Coordinates of C-alpha atoms in Angstrom, one line a residue:
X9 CA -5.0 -18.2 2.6
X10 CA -6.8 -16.7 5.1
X11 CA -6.9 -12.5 4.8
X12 CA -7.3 -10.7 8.5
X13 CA -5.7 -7.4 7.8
X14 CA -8.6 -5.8 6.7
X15 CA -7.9 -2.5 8.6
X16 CA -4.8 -1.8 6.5
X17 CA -7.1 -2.1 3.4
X18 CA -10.4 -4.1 2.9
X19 CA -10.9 -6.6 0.3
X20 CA -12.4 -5.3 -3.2
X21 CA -16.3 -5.3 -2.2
X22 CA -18.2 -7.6 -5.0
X23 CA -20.5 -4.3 -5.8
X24 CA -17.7 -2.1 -6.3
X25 CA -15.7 -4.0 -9.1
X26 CA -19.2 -4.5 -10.7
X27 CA -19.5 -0.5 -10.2
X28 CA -15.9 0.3 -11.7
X29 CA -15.9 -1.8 -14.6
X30 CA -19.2 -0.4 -15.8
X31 CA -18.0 3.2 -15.0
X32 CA -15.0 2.7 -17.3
X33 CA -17.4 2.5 -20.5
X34 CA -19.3 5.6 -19.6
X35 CA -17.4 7.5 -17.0
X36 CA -14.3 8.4 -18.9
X37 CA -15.3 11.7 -20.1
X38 CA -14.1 15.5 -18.4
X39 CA -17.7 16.0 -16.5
X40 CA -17.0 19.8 -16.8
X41 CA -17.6 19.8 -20.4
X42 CA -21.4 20.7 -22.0
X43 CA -21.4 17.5 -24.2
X44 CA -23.3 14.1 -23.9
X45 CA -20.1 12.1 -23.0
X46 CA -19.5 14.8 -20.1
X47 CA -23.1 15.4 -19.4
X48 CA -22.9 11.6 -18.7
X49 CA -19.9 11.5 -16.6
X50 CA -21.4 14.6 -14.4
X51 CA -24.2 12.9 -13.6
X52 CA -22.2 9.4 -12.5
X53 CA -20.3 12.4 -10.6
X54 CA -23.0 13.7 -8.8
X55 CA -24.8 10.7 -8.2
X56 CA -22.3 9.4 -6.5
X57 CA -21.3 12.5 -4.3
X58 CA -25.5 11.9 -3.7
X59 CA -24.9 8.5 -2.3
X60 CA -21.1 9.6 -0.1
X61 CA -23.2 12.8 1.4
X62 CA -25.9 10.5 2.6
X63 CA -24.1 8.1 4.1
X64 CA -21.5 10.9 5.6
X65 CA -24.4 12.9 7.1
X66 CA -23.1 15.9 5.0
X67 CA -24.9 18.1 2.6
X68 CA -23.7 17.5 -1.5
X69 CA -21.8 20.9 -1.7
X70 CA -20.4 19.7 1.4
X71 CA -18.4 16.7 0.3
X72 CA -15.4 16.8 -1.9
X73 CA -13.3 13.6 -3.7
X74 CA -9.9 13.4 -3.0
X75 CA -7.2 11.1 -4.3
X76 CA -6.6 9.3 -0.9
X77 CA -8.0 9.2 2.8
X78 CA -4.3 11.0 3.6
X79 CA -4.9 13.9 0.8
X80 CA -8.2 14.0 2.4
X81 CA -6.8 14.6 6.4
X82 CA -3.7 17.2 4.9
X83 CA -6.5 19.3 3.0
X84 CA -8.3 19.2 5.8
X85 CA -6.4 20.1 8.3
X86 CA -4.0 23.1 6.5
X87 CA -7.2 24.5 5.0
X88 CA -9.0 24.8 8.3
X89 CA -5.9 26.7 10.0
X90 CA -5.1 28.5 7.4
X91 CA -8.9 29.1 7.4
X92 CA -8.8 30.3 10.8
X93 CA -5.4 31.4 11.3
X94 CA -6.4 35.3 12.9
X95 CA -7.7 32.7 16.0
X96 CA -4.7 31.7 16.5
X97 CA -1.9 29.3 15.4
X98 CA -3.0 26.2 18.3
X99 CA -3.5 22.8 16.9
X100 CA -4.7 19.8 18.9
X101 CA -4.3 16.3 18.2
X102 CA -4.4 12.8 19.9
X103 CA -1.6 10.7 20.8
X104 CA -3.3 8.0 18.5
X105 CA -4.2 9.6 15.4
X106 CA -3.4 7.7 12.2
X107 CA 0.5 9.1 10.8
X108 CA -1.6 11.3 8.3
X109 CA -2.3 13.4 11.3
X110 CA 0.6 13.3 13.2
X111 CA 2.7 14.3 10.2
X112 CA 0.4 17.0 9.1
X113 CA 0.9 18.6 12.9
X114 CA 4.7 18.3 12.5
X115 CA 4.3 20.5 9.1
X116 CA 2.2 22.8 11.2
X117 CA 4.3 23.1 14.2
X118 CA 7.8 23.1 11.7
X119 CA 6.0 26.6 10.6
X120 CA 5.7 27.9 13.2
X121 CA 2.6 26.8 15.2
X122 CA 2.0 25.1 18.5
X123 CA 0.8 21.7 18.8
X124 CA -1.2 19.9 22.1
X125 CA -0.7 15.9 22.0
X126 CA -3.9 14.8 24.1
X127 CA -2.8 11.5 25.9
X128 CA -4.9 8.4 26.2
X129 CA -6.0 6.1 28.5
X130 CA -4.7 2.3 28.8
X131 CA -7.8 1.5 26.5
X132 CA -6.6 3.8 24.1
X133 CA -9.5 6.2 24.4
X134 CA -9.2 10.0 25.2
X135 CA -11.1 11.4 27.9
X136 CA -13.7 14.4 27.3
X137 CA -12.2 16.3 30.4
X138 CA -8.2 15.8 28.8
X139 CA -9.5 17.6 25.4
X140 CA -11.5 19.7 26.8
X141 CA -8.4 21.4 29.2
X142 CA -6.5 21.3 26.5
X143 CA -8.7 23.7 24.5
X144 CA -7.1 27.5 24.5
X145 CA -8.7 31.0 22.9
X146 CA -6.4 30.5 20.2
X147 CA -7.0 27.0 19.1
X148 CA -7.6 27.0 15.4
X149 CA -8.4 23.2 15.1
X150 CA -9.0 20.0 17.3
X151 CA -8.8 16.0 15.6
X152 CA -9.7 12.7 16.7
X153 CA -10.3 10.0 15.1
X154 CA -13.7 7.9 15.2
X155 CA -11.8 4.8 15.9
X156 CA -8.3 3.8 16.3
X157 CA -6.8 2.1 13.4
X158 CA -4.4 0.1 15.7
X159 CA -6.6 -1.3 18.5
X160 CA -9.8 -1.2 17.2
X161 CA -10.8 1.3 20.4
X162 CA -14.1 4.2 19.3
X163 CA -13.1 7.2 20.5
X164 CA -15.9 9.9 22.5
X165 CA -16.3 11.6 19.3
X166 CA -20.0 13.5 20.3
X167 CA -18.5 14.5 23.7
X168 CA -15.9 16.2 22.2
X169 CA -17.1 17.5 19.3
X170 CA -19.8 19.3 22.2
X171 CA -16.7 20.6 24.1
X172 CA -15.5 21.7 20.9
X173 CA -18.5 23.5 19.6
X174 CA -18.8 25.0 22.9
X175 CA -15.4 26.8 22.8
X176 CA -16.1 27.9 19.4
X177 CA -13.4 25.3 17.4
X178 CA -14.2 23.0 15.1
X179 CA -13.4 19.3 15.1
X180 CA -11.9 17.2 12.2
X181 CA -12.9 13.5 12.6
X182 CA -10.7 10.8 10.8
X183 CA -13.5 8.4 9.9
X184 CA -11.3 6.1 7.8
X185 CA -11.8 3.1 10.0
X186 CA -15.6 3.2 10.7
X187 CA -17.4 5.4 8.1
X188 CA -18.2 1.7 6.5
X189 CA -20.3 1.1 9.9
X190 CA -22.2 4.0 10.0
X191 CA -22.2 7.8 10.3
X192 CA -20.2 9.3 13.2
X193 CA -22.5 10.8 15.1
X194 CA -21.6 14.2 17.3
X195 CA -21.6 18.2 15.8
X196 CA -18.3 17.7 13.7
X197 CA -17.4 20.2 11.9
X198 CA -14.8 18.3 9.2
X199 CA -14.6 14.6 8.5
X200 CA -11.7 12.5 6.2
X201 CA -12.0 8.7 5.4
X202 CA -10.6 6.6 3.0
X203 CA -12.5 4.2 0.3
X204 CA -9.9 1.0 0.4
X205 CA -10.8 0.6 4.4
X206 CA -14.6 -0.2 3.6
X207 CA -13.7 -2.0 0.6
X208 CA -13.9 0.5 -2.2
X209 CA -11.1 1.1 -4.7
X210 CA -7.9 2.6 -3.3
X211 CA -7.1 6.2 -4.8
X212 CA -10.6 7.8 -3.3
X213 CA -10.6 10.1 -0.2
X214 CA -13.8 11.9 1.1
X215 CA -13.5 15.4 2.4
X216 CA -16.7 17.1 4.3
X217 CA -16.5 20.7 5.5
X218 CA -19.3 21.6 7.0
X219 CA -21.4 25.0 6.3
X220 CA -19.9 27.9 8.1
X221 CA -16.3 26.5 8.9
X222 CA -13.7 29.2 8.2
X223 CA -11.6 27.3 4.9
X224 CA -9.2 28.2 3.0
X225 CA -7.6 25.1 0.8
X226 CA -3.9 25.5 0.7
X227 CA -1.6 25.3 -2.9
X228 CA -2.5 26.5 -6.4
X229 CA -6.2 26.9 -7.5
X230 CA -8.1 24.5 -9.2
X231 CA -11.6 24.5 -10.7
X232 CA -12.6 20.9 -9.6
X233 CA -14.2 20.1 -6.2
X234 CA -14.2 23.0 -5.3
X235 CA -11.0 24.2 -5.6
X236 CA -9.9 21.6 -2.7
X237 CA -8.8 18.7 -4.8
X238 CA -6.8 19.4 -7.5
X239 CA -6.7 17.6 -10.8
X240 CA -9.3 15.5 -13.0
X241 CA -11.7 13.1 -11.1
X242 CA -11.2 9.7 -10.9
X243 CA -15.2 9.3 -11.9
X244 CA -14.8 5.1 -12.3
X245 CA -13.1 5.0 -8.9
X246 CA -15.5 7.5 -7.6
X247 CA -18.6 6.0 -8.2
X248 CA -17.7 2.5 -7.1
X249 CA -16.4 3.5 -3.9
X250 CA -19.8 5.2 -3.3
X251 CA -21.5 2.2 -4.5
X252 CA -19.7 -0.2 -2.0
X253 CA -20.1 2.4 0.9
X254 CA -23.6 2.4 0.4
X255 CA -23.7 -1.5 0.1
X256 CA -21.3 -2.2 3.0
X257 CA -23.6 0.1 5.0
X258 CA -26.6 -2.0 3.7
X259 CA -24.8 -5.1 5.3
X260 CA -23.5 -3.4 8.6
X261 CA -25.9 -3.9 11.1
X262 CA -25.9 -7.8 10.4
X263 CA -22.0 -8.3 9.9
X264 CA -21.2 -6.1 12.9
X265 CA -22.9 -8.5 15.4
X266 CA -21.7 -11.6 13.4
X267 CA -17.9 -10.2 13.7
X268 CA -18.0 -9.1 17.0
X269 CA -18.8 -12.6 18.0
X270 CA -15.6 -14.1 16.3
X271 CA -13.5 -11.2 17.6
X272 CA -14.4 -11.8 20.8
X273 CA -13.7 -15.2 20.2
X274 CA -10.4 -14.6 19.8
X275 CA -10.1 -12.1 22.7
X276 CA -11.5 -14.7 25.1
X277 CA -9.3 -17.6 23.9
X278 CA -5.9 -16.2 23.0
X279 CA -4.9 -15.8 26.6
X280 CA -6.1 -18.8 27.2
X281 CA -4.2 -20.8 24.4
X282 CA -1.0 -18.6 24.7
X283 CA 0.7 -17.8 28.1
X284 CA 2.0 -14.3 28.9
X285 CA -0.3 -12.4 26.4
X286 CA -2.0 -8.9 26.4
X287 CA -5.0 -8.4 25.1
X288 CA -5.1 -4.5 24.3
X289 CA -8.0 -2.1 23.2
X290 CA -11.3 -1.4 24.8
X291 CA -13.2 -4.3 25.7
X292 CA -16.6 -2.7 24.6
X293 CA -16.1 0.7 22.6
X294 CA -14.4 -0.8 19.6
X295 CA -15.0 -1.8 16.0
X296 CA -16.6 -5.0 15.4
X297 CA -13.4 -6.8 13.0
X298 CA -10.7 -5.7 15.4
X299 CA -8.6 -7.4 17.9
X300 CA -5.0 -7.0 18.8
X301 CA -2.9 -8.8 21.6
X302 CA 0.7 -8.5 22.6
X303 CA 2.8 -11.9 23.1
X304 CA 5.8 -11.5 25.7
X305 CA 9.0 -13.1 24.7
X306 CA 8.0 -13.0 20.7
X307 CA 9.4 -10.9 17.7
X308 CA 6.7 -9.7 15.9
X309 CA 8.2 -10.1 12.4
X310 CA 9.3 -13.0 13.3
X311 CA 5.6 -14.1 14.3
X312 CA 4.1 -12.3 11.6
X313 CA 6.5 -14.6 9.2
X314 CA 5.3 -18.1 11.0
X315 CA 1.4 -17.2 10.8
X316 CA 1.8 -16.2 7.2
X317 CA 3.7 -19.4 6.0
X318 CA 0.7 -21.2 7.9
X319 CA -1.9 -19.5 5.8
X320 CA -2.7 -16.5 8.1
X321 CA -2.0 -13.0 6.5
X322 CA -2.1 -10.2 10.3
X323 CA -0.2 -7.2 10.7
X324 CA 1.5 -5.6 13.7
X325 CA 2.5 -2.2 15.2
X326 CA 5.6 -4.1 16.9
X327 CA 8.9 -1.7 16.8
X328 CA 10.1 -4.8 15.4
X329 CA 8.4 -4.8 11.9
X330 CA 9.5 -0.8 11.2
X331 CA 12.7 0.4 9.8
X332 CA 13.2 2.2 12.6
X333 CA 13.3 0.4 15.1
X334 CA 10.5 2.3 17.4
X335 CA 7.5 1.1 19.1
X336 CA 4.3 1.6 17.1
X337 CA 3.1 5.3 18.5
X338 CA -0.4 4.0 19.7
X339 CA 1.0 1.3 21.7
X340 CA 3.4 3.6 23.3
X341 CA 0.8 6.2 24.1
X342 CA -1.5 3.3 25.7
X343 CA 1.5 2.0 27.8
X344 CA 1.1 -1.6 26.3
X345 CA 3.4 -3.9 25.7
X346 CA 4.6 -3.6 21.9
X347 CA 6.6 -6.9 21.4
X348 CA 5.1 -9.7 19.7
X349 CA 2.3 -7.5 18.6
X350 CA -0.2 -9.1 16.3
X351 CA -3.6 -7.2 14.9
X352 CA -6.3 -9.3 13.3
X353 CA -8.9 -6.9 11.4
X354 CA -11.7 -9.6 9.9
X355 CA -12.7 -8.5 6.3
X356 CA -16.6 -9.1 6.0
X357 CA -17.6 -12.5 5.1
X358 CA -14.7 -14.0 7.1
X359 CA -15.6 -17.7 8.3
X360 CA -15.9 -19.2 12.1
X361 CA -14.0 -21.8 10.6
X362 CA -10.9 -19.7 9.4
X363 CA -10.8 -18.0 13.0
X364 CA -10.8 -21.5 14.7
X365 CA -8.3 -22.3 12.4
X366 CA -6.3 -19.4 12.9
X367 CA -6.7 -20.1 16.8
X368 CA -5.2 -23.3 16.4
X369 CA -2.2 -22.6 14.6
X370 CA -1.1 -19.4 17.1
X371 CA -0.1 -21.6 20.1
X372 CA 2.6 -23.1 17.7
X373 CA 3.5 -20.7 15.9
X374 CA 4.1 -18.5 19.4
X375 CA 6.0 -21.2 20.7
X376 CA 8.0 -21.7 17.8
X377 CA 9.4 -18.4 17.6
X378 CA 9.8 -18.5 21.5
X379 CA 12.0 -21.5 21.1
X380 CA 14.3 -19.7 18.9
X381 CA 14.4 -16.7 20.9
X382 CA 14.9 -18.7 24.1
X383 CA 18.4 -19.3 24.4
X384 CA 20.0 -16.2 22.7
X385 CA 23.7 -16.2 23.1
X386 CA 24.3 -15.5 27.1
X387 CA 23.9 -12.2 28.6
X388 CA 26.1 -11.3 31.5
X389 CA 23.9 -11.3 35.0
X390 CA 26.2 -9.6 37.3
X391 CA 24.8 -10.5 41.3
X392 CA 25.4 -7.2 43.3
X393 CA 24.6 -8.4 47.0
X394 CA 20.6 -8.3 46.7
X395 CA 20.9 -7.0 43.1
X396 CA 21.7 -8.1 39.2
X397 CA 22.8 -6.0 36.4
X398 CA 21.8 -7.6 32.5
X399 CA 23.7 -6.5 30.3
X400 CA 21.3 -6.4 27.4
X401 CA 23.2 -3.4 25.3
X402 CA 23.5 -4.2 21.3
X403 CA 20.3 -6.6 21.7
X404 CA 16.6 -5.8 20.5
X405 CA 13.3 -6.3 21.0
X406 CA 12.4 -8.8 22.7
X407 CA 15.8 -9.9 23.8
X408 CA 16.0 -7.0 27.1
X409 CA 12.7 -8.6 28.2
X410 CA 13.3 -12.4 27.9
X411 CA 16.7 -11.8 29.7
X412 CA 14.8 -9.7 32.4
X413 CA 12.4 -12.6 32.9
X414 CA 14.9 -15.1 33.3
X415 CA 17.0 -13.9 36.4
X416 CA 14.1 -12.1 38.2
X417 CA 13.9 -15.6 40.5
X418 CA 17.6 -15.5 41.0
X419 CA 17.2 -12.1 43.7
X420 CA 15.4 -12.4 46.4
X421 CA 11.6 -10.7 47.1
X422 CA 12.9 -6.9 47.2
X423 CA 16.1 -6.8 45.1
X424 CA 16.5 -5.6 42.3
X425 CA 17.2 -6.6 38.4
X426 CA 19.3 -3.3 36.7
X427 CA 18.7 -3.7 32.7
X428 CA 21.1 -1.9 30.6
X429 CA 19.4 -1.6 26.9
X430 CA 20.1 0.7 24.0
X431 CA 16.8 -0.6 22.6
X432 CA 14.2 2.0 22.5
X433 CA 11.1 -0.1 22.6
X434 CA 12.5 -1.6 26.1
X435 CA 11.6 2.2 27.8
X436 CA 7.9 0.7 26.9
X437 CA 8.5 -3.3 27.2
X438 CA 10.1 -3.4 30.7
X439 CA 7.3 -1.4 32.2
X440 CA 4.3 -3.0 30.5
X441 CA 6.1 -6.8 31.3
X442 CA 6.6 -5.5 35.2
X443 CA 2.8 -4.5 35.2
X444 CA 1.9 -8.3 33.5
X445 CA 3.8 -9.9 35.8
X446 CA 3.2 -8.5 39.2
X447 CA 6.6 -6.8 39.6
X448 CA 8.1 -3.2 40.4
X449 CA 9.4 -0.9 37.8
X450 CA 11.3 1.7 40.1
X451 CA 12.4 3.6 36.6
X452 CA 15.2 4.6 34.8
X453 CA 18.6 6.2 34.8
X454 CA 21.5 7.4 32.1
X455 CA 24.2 4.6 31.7
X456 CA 27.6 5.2 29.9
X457 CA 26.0 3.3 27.5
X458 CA 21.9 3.3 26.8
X459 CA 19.6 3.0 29.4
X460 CA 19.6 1.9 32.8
X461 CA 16.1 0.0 34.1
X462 CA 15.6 -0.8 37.6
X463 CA 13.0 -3.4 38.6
X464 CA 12.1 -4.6 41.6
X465 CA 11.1 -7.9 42.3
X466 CA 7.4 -8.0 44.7
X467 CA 6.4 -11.6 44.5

């Protein structure tokens, strides 16, 4: 079985089981306590906030342990508002961030504050001049993440921490998926990450708040790091996630180049091997493990089923593989296509071998699932003069699309191909298929029932 979800959560690194299990025989005691067993545990406490501060950049009174890499972002972000709150009550966030974000900003806006969504470009990158206008006198906070979790894009993180600083706000980075890789580099002024991305324990978030942000850690006071995480420390857990980020960084510089080779393997051939596929992300300004494409014509469960029976475990940000039934919010704010979405995040040590396996069972496994998909239960196509209405109401993703693709040669050059869907991943699909395949998406209108969407066909 071949493991390429990585980015969800990284393989236990060799160094930090060794780490953990040793730590469970001499870490166990309260390190606030004046005895040897806590004198002990305070020192596998600090050593280890020694190692996290170095590789974070970040002084040791800096860096705080949390439970998780989302308790990390939410103490982050409420105590630097609350922290600053005579500013003003102006948050601003990317279209991309992780959910931890995005969810903390709906708390803050539910209360009573205002919220700026900075949009992206098709790469999935912010640009320095969007943040920048979106910066106000009362803007207590700015975030952006160091990477995207979904596309493997970096984000201008130095650019806009300099914008930031400039206009007096700080910037909270969400470091989770690259902190293994290095520092982030730029005058941040918070950062989060998470210890199960670069192969550390789950259960272990780092914190850093720089010297001289305004802070004020939100909920009931606690003794332990410093008042911003509450409860005992996780000292085991603790000291083998610093152990395997300083290892992982130790390995970096070689497994970075020897990744980005076999993901861009797998950029370079997947369009090749499969027809009708979007390759999405920034070409250049991304993480070395990650690659994501977008198959037309393929539910992405159902994809995500076939690879894994052949040995292949991927993930996907397809509207198709949530409970609700909405396209994956970074695919959305790129303007991608979200069907058929697959995301393969290389753990270190994976094998040119498994990726040419891997690239030899896609083609079938695509085709497969297109097959089954490809004669779905007719749809009406109603001709208008120059003109055909699908009625594609009651059917999901990617039904609206295959139906679209099949009658768009059945009007001539100019007419037009009216798609009624209740579907909301189809307000992303139908433009992102019109843009792949050369066509005109005029837009959309209310129906009596859904969604009206009117294409035009060009060639």
């Amino acid at each position: 079985m071949a493991y390429f979800d990585a980015a969800s959560s990284a393989p236990l690194h060799p160094v930090a089981r060794q780490a953990l299990l040793a730590c469970l025989d001499e870490g166990w005691a309260d390190p606030a306590r004046l005895y040897r067993e806590g004198r002990r545990a305070r020192m596998l406490l600090d050593a280890a906030r020694e190692t996290a501060a170095e590789a974070v950049g970040c002084r040791t009174d800096e860096l705080t342990f949390t439970s998780s890499g989302s308790g990390a972002v939410h103490t982050g972000i409420s105590g630097a508002l609350a922290g600053r709150r005579r500013v003003g009550r102006h948050l601003i966030v990317s279209a991309v961030e992780h959910s931890s974000v995005l969810h903390s900003a709906e708390v803050f806006e539910a209360a009573g504050g205002s919220v700026t969504e900075v949009p992206v470009l098709r790469t999935g990158a912010v640009s320095v001049e969007s943040y920048a206008d979106a910066l106000r006198p009362d803007t207590a906070l700015a975030c952006l993440q160091s990477a995207n979790h979904e596309v493997g894009t970096r984000q201008p993180v130095a650019d806009v921490a300099e914008a930031c600083r400039a206009a007096g706000v700080p910037l909270l980075v969400d470091a989770a998926q690259s902190l293994g890789w290095g520092p982030v580099r730029g005058d941040w002024s918070l950062l989060a990450a998470s210890a199960h991305k670069w192969g550390g324990p789950s259960g272990v978030g780092l914190l850093a708040v720089r010297k001289g942000v305004r802070f004020a850690p939100q909920g009931p006071v606690d003794e332990r790091e410093s008042g911003r995480a509450a409860g005992f420390e996780n000292i085991p857990a603790i000291v083998a996630a610093a152990a395997s980020l300083r290892a992982v960084r130790a390995e970096a510089a070689e497994e970075s180049l020897r990744l980005r080779e076999l993901t861009e393997l797998i950029r370079s051939r997947v369009p090749r091997l499969v027809p009708d596929v979007e390759v999405v992300g920034d070409p250049e300004r991304r993480l070395p493990g990650i690659v994501t494409f977008s198959c037309l014509y393929v539910d992405g469960e159902t994809l995500l089923h076939e690879l894994d029976r052949a040995g292949f475990s991927v993930s996907s940000g397809s509207s198709c593989t949530s409970s609700t039934l909405t396209p994956s919010h970074v695919l959305k704010a790129m303007g991608v296509l979200s069907e058929g979405n697959v995301r393969v995040s290389l753990p270190a040590g994976t094998t040119a071998q498994d990726v040419e396996r891997f690239l030899e069972v896609l083609p079938q496994a695509v085709a497969g699932v297109r097959e089954k998909l490809g004669a779905p239960v007719a749809t009406a196509a109603v001709p208008r003069g120059d003109s055909l209405v699908v009625d594609a109401l009651g059917r999901r993703c990617p039904i609206p699309v295959i139906e679209l693709a099949k009658v768009i040669g059945d009007v001539p050059v100019g007419g037009t191909v009216r798609v009624l869907s209740d579907d909301e991943a189809a307000r992303l699909d139908i433009p992102a298929w019109c843009e792949m395949r050369g066509q005109e998406y005029v837009g959309e209108e209310p129906a009596d029932r859904g969604t009206a969407y009117l294409i035009r066909r060009t060639t």
